[in-house]
mmCIF file of C-alpha atoms in Angstrom:
data_model
loop_
_atom_site.group_PDB
_atom_site.id
_atom_site.type_symbol
_atom_site.label_atom_id
_atom_site.label_comp_id
_atom_site.label_asym_id
_atom_site.label_seq_id
_atom_site.Cartn_x
_atom_site.Cartn_y
_atom_site.Cartn_z
ATOM 1 C CA UNK B 1 106.893 116.309 130.507
ATOM 2 C CA UNK B 2 107.102 112.671 129.615
ATOM 3 C CA UNK B 3 103.678 111.495 128.564
ATOM 4 C CA UNK B 4 101.973 108.184 129.290
ATOM 5 C CA UNK B 5 100.201 108.320 125.911
ATOM 6 C CA UNK B 6 101.555 110.437 123.062
ATOM 7 C CA UNK B 7 99.418 112.925 121.155
ATOM 8 C CA UNK B 8 99.179 110.529 118.192
ATOM 9 C CA UNK B 9 97.697 107.812 120.426
ATOM 10 C CA UNK B 10 100.794 105.646 120.859
ATOM 11 C CA UNK B 11 101.439 104.357 124.365
ATOM 12 C CA UNK B 12 104.797 105.590 125.615
ATOM 13 C CA UNK B 13 105.535 102.363 127.508
ATOM 14 C CA UNK B 14 108.445 100.001 126.953
ATOM 15 C CA UNK B 15 108.490 96.489 128.372
ATOM 16 C CA UNK B 16 111.692 95.529 130.094
ATOM 17 C CA UNK B 17 113.004 92.396 131.779
ATOM 18 C CA UNK B 18 110.604 90.126 129.889
ATOM 19 C CA UNK B 19 111.900 86.626 130.554
ATOM 20 C CA UNK B 20 109.166 84.404 129.121
ATOM 21 C CA UNK B 21 109.694 85.516 125.530
ATOM 22 C CA UNK B 22 108.418 82.171 124.258
ATOM 23 C CA UNK B 23 104.898 83.446 124.900
ATOM 24 C CA UNK B 24 105.243 85.678 121.820
ATOM 25 C CA UNK B 25 105.834 82.600 119.666
ATOM 26 C CA UNK B 26 102.778 80.801 121.021
ATOM 27 C CA UNK B 27 100.668 83.529 119.383
ATOM 28 C CA UNK B 28 102.757 83.895 116.233
ATOM 29 C CA UNK B 29 99.931 85.451 114.200
ATOM 30 C CA UNK B 30 99.505 88.440 116.544
ATOM 31 C CA UNK B 31 103.274 88.734 116.876
ATOM 32 C CA UNK B 32 103.678 89.047 113.099
ATOM 33 C CA UNK B 33 100.852 91.584 112.904
ATOM 34 C CA UNK B 34 102.447 93.699 115.657
ATOM 35 C CA UNK B 35 105.859 93.768 113.930
ATOM 36 C CA UNK B 36 107.027 96.855 112.107
ATOM 37 C CA UNK B 37 106.422 96.949 108.372
ATOM 38 C CA UNK B 38 110.031 96.271 107.408
ATOM 39 C CA UNK B 39 110.138 93.131 109.548
ATOM 40 C CA UNK B 40 106.716 91.990 108.331
ATOM 41 C CA UNK B 41 107.827 92.299 104.705
ATOM 42 C CA UNK B 42 111.043 90.428 105.527
ATOM 43 C CA UNK B 43 109.075 87.567 107.113
ATOM 44 C CA UNK B 44 106.667 87.581 104.145
ATOM 45 C CA UNK B 45 109.523 87.224 101.641
ATOM 46 C CA UNK B 46 111.399 84.648 103.701
ATOM 47 C CA UNK B 47 108.299 82.491 104.196
ATOM 48 C CA UNK B 48 107.916 81.995 100.450
ATOM 49 C CA UNK B 49 111.623 81.907 99.583
ATOM 50 C CA UNK B 50 112.466 79.305 102.231
ATOM 51 C CA UNK B 51 109.487 77.145 101.221
ATOM 52 C CA UNK B 52 110.458 77.250 97.537
ATOM 53 C CA UNK B 53 114.111 76.481 98.323
ATOM 54 C CA UNK B 54 113.204 73.668 100.703
ATOM 55 C CA UNK B 55 110.935 71.857 98.258
ATOM 56 C CA UNK B 56 113.267 72.635 95.362
ATOM 57 C CA UNK B 57 116.032 70.858 97.270
ATOM 58 C CA UNK B 58 113.786 67.823 97.825
ATOM 59 C CA UNK B 59 112.820 67.703 94.124
ATOM 60 C CA UNK B 60 116.497 67.811 93.190
ATOM 61 C CA UNK B 61 117.311 65.118 95.785
ATOM 62 C CA UNK B 62 114.620 62.804 94.375
ATOM 63 C CA UNK B 63 115.971 63.274 90.854
ATOM 64 C CA UNK B 64 119.504 62.651 92.096
ATOM 65 C CA UNK B 65 118.583 59.471 93.989
ATOM 66 C CA UNK B 66 116.574 58.061 91.071
ATOM 67 C CA UNK B 67 119.417 58.713 88.650
ATOM 68 C CA UNK B 68 117.437 61.162 86.514
ATOM 69 C CA UNK B 69 120.421 63.528 86.343
ATOM 70 C CA UNK B 70 122.569 60.752 84.860
ATOM 71 C CA UNK B 71 120.094 60.059 82.022
ATOM 72 C CA UNK B 72 119.463 63.575 80.750
ATOM 73 C CA UNK B 73 120.161 62.617 77.124
ATOM 74 C CA UNK B 74 118.508 59.186 77.345
ATOM 75 C CA UNK B 75 115.087 59.566 75.715
ATOM 76 C CA UNK B 76 114.068 56.033 76.752
ATOM 77 C CA UNK B 77 114.412 56.938 80.451
ATOM 78 C CA UNK B 78 111.295 58.133 82.281
ATOM 79 C CA UNK B 79 112.331 60.702 84.902
ATOM 80 C CA UNK B 80 110.327 61.800 87.917
ATOM 81 C CA UNK B 81 109.999 65.305 86.455
ATOM 82 C CA UNK B 82 110.501 65.955 82.780
ATOM 83 C CA UNK B 83 113.146 68.569 81.843
ATOM 84 C CA UNK B 84 114.585 68.735 85.365
ATOM 85 C CA UNK B 85 118.356 68.904 84.811
ATOM 86 C CA UNK B 86 119.715 70.472 87.999
ATOM 87 C CA UNK B 87 118.998 72.365 91.184
ATOM 88 C CA UNK B 88 117.985 75.575 89.368
ATOM 89 C CA UNK B 89 115.346 73.779 87.316
ATOM 90 C CA UNK B 90 114.194 71.960 90.477
ATOM 91 C CA UNK B 91 113.843 75.336 92.222
ATOM 92 C CA UNK B 92 111.833 76.703 89.297
ATOM 93 C CA UNK B 93 109.604 73.611 89.324
ATOM 94 C CA UNK B 94 109.030 74.164 93.055
ATOM 95 C CA UNK B 95 107.899 77.734 92.363
ATOM 96 C CA UNK B 96 105.629 76.609 89.524
ATOM 97 C CA UNK B 97 104.081 73.917 91.724
ATOM 98 C CA UNK B 98 103.402 76.102 94.761
ATOM 99 C CA UNK B 99 102.137 79.100 92.793
ATOM 100 C CA UNK B 100 100.194 76.877 90.327
ATOM 101 C CA UNK B 101 101.726 78.752 87.392
ATOM 102 C CA UNK B 102 102.195 75.578 85.342
ATOM 103 C CA UNK B 103 104.263 76.573 82.313
ATOM 104 C CA UNK B 104 104.057 72.971 81.030
ATOM 105 C CA UNK B 105 107.780 72.586 80.249
ATOM 106 C CA UNK B 106 108.603 70.814 83.504
ATOM 107 C CA UNK B 107 105.924 68.326 84.520
ATOM 108 C CA UNK B 108 105.770 65.364 86.881
ATOM 109 C CA UNK B 109 105.305 61.846 85.419
ATOM 110 C CA UNK B 110 103.160 58.989 86.691
ATOM 111 C CA UNK B 111 106.204 56.722 87.206
ATOM 112 C CA UNK B 112 107.291 58.553 90.387
ATOM 113 C CA UNK B 113 105.102 57.773 93.460
ATOM 114 C CA UNK B 114 107.400 59.677 95.819
ATOM 115 C CA UNK B 115 107.066 62.726 93.562
ATOM 116 C CA UNK B 116 103.268 62.471 93.634
ATOM 117 C CA UNK B 117 103.300 62.400 97.451
ATOM 118 C CA UNK B 118 105.675 65.382 97.537
ATOM 119 C CA UNK B 119 103.446 67.247 95.070
ATOM 120 C CA UNK B 120 100.451 66.760 97.365
ATOM 121 C CA UNK B 121 102.425 67.897 100.419
ATOM 122 C CA UNK B 122 103.718 71.015 98.693
ATOM 123 C CA UNK B 123 100.262 71.934 97.378
ATOM 124 C CA UNK B 124 98.741 71.617 100.859
ATOM 125 C CA UNK B 125 101.586 73.392 102.650
ATOM 126 C CA UNK B 126 101.659 76.121 100.003
ATOM 127 C CA UNK B 127 97.952 76.799 100.552
ATOM 128 C CA UNK B 128 98.551 77.049 104.300
ATOM 129 C CA UNK B 129 101.458 79.468 103.819
ATOM 130 C CA UNK B 130 99.352 81.586 101.453
ATOM 131 C CA UNK B 131 96.416 81.717 103.866
ATOM 132 C CA UNK B 132 98.631 82.568 106.846
ATOM 133 C CA UNK B 133 100.765 85.241 105.206
ATOM 134 C CA UNK B 134 97.948 86.877 103.231
ATOM 135 C CA UNK B 135 95.858 86.938 106.410
ATOM 136 C CA UNK B 136 98.684 88.642 108.310
ATOM 137 C CA UNK B 137 99.175 91.257 105.606
ATOM 138 C CA UNK B 138 95.434 91.932 105.315
ATOM 139 C CA UNK B 139 95.051 92.459 109.062
ATOM 140 C CA UNK B 140 98.122 94.686 109.129
ATOM 141 C CA UNK B 141 96.889 96.799 106.207
ATOM 142 C CA UNK B 142 93.417 97.174 107.728
ATOM 143 C CA UNK B 143 94.707 98.397 111.098
ATOM 144 C CA UNK B 144 93.118 101.747 112.069
ATOM 145 C CA UNK B 145 96.397 103.599 112.692
ATOM 146 C CA UNK B 146 96.062 105.832 109.641
ATOM 147 C CA UNK B 147 92.295 106.177 110.037
ATOM 148 C CA UNK B 148 92.957 107.846 113.379
ATOM 149 C CA UNK B 149 94.850 110.619 111.579
ATOM 150 C CA UNK B 150 91.514 112.091 110.436
ATOM 151 C CA UNK B 151 90.069 112.109 113.955
ATOM 152 C CA UNK B 152 90.847 115.520 115.413
ATOM 153 C CA UNK B 153 90.758 116.506 119.077
ATOM 154 C CA UNK B 154 90.826 120.066 120.328
ATOM 155 C CA UNK B 155 94.266 121.369 121.226
ATOM 156 C CA UNK B 156 93.151 122.397 124.727
ATOM 157 C CA UNK B 157 90.651 121.192 127.279
ATOM 158 C CA UNK B 158 88.778 123.889 129.198
ATOM 159 C CA UNK B 159 86.984 124.095 132.535
ATOM 160 C CA UNK B 160 83.903 126.254 132.310
ATOM 161 C CA UNK B 161 80.287 126.570 133.395
ATOM 162 C CA UNK B 162 77.690 124.700 131.369
ATOM 163 C CA UNK B 163 74.070 124.793 132.478
ATOM 164 C CA UNK B 164 75.307 126.319 135.746
ATOM 165 C CA UNK B 165 77.555 123.310 136.363
ATOM 166 C CA UNK B 166 81.344 123.287 136.313
ATOM 167 C CA UNK B 167 82.526 121.005 133.498
ATOM 168 C CA UNK B 168 85.757 119.862 131.902
ATOM 169 C CA UNK B 169 85.198 120.016 128.138
ATOM 170 C CA UNK B 170 87.034 119.183 124.921
ATOM 171 C CA UNK B 171 85.999 118.747 121.312
ATOM 172 C CA UNK B 172 86.345 115.875 118.847
ATOM 173 C CA UNK B 173 85.554 115.753 115.136
ATOM 174 C CA UNK B 174 85.900 113.439 112.142
ATOM 175 C CA UNK B 175 87.309 114.856 108.903
ATOM 176 C CA UNK B 176 86.109 112.021 106.653
ATOM 177 C CA UNK B 177 82.726 111.654 105.016
ATOM 178 C CA UNK B 178 82.563 107.965 105.951
ATOM 179 C CA UNK B 179 81.160 107.665 109.449
ATOM 180 C CA UNK B 180 82.389 105.731 112.448
ATOM 181 C CA UNK B 181 79.681 103.275 113.440
ATOM 182 C CA UNK B 182 78.823 102.690 117.121
ATOM 183 C CA UNK B 183 81.379 105.234 118.270
ATOM 184 C CA UNK B 184 81.879 105.444 122.016
ATOM 185 C CA UNK B 185 84.197 107.550 124.130
ATOM 186 C CA UNK B 186 85.651 107.274 127.591
ATOM 187 C CA UNK B 187 88.297 109.105 129.582
ATOM 188 C CA UNK B 188 90.897 108.022 132.126
ATOM 189 C CA UNK B 189 92.784 110.113 134.663
ATOM 190 C CA UNK B 190 96.396 108.914 134.998
ATOM 191 C CA UNK B 191 97.860 110.138 138.258
ATOM 192 C CA UNK B 192 100.127 108.933 141.038
ATOM 193 C CA UNK B 193 98.286 107.932 144.195
ATOM 194 C CA UNK B 194 99.073 106.919 147.745
ATOM 195 C CA UNK B 195 96.573 104.706 149.515
ATOM 196 C CA UNK B 196 95.524 105.023 153.125
ATOM 197 C CA UNK B 197 97.760 102.067 153.927
ATOM 198 C CA UNK B 198 100.782 103.940 152.554
ATOM 199 C CA UNK B 199 101.078 102.054 149.253
ATOM 200 C CA UNK B 200 102.315 104.247 146.388
ATOM 201 C CA UNK B 201 100.678 103.597 143.013
ATOM 202 C CA UNK B 202 102.685 105.429 140.314
ATOM 203 C CA UNK B 203 100.173 105.209 137.440
ATOM 204 C CA UNK B 204 96.742 104.887 138.975
ATOM 205 C CA UNK B 205 93.828 104.975 136.525
ATOM 206 C CA UNK B 206 90.551 106.625 137.456
ATOM 207 C CA UNK B 207 87.461 106.855 135.258
ATOM 208 C CA UNK B 208 86.223 110.284 134.263
ATOM 209 C CA UNK B 209 82.509 110.171 133.595
ATOM 210 C CA UNK B 210 81.685 111.538 130.129
ATOM 211 C CA UNK B 211 78.053 110.431 130.055
ATOM 212 C CA UNK B 212 78.090 106.695 130.752
ATOM 213 C CA UNK B 213 75.041 106.910 133.015
ATOM 214 C CA UNK B 214 73.013 108.938 130.512
ATOM 215 C CA UNK B 215 74.288 107.310 127.308
ATOM 216 C CA UNK B 216 76.033 110.453 126.109
ATOM 217 C CA UNK B 217 79.262 108.481 125.754
ATOM 218 C CA UNK B 218 77.798 106.802 122.624
ATOM 219 C CA UNK B 219 78.466 109.282 119.853
ATOM 220 C CA UNK B 220 76.810 110.036 116.527
ATOM 221 C CA UNK B 221 79.994 111.544 115.122
ATOM 222 C CA UNK B 222 78.699 113.304 112.025
ATOM 223 C CA UNK B 223 79.676 116.811 113.081
ATOM 224 C CA UNK B 224 82.185 117.915 115.740
ATOM 225 C CA UNK B 225 80.963 117.234 119.264
ATOM 226 C CA UNK B 226 81.844 118.707 122.646
ATOM 227 C CA UNK B 227 82.553 116.036 125.259
ATOM 228 C CA UNK B 228 81.811 117.144 128.801
ATOM 229 C CA UNK B 229 82.846 115.807 132.198
ATOM 230 C CA UNK B 230 80.855 117.286 135.052
ATOM 231 C CA UNK B 231 82.969 118.131 138.101
ATOM 232 C CA UNK B 232 80.697 116.962 140.909
ATOM 233 C CA UNK B 233 81.211 115.049 144.153
ATOM 234 C CA UNK B 234 82.142 111.882 142.235
ATOM 235 C CA UNK B 235 84.765 113.617 140.098
ATOM 236 C CA UNK B 236 88.457 113.289 141.055
ATOM 237 C CA UNK B 237 88.770 117.064 140.432
ATOM 238 C CA UNK B 238 86.156 117.960 143.072
ATOM 239 C CA UNK B 239 88.680 118.698 145.842
ATOM 240 C CA UNK B 240 91.278 120.363 143.588
ATOM 241 C CA UNK B 241 91.484 124.145 143.396
ATOM 242 C CA UNK B 242 92.362 126.101 140.285
ATOM 243 C CA UNK B 243 95.901 126.882 141.473
ATOM 244 C CA UNK B 244 96.459 123.281 142.524
ATOM 245 C CA UNK B 245 95.198 122.117 139.129
ATOM 246 C CA UNK B 246 97.871 124.189 137.369
ATOM 247 C CA UNK B 247 100.679 122.684 139.483
ATOM 248 C CA UNK B 248 99.458 119.110 139.787
ATOM 249 C CA UNK B 249 101.054 116.360 137.681
ATOM 250 C CA UNK B 250 98.449 114.197 135.924
ATOM 251 C CA UNK B 251 97.337 113.146 132.476
ATOM 252 C CA UNK B 252 93.919 112.620 130.904
ATOM 253 C CA UNK B 253 93.717 109.899 128.260
ATOM 254 C CA UNK B 254 90.680 109.943 125.971
ATOM 255 C CA UNK B 255 89.768 106.694 124.197
ATOM 256 C CA UNK B 256 87.444 106.775 121.187
ATOM 257 C CA UNK B 257 86.328 103.422 119.804
ATOM 258 C CA UNK B 258 84.173 102.445 116.855
ATOM 259 C CA UNK B 259 83.989 100.645 113.521
ATOM 260 C CA UNK B 260 84.788 102.170 110.151
ATOM 261 C CA UNK B 261 81.664 102.295 108.012
ATOM 262 C CA UNK B 262 83.403 101.115 104.843
ATOM 263 C CA UNK B 263 84.764 97.910 106.430
#
């Protein structure tokens, strides 16, 4: 069967016929975080490489317009940037400026006001690029995708009597020693539905109570716990027989939320 949510927690949904794609660019930070790793690394490299090349080209253009490249051997001439003799050295000076390496061989002089303004612009823009890209990479690294690998659910859910009440039960446990703080759990029944007016809803979502009224949905997940849904009059399984349950087409999605103790 084709699942709505895969066993590893990934939603098996693909968006099609999305026309207003510009909306992804309006929230560029989230878009970059949601990209796959290979595309994120490509954007990370291009952001720095394009910035260095762009400012390197401007440094070379300033030197060309001032005539610094025509007076390379003239020691009485004061250039905008000392020891800048071509585009390659301008590119290297751009890298040194933005990364604040400062080797000291190529240095700007005080006789070049346009160079001072460009130096300020590159320092400010470089700080913004650093903050943006490092922030994206930090958020992407700290995503809980891999942390979920150590959260284990039981392979099967069972329907059985518990305290003389029919319950749907499954088990969840955490393999790590670091705890999940403020863990909470909820369950959704995904099933096609037809309303009384004849409207067909292909993926209708219905809440399965796992202790919201009593507070049992807030977990202290130190040891494995059994999560129970009581099949009473409010349960969507109340009118379903055992044989109908085996033939019916539905899916139960369990959502566990919380904060990692270490972060």
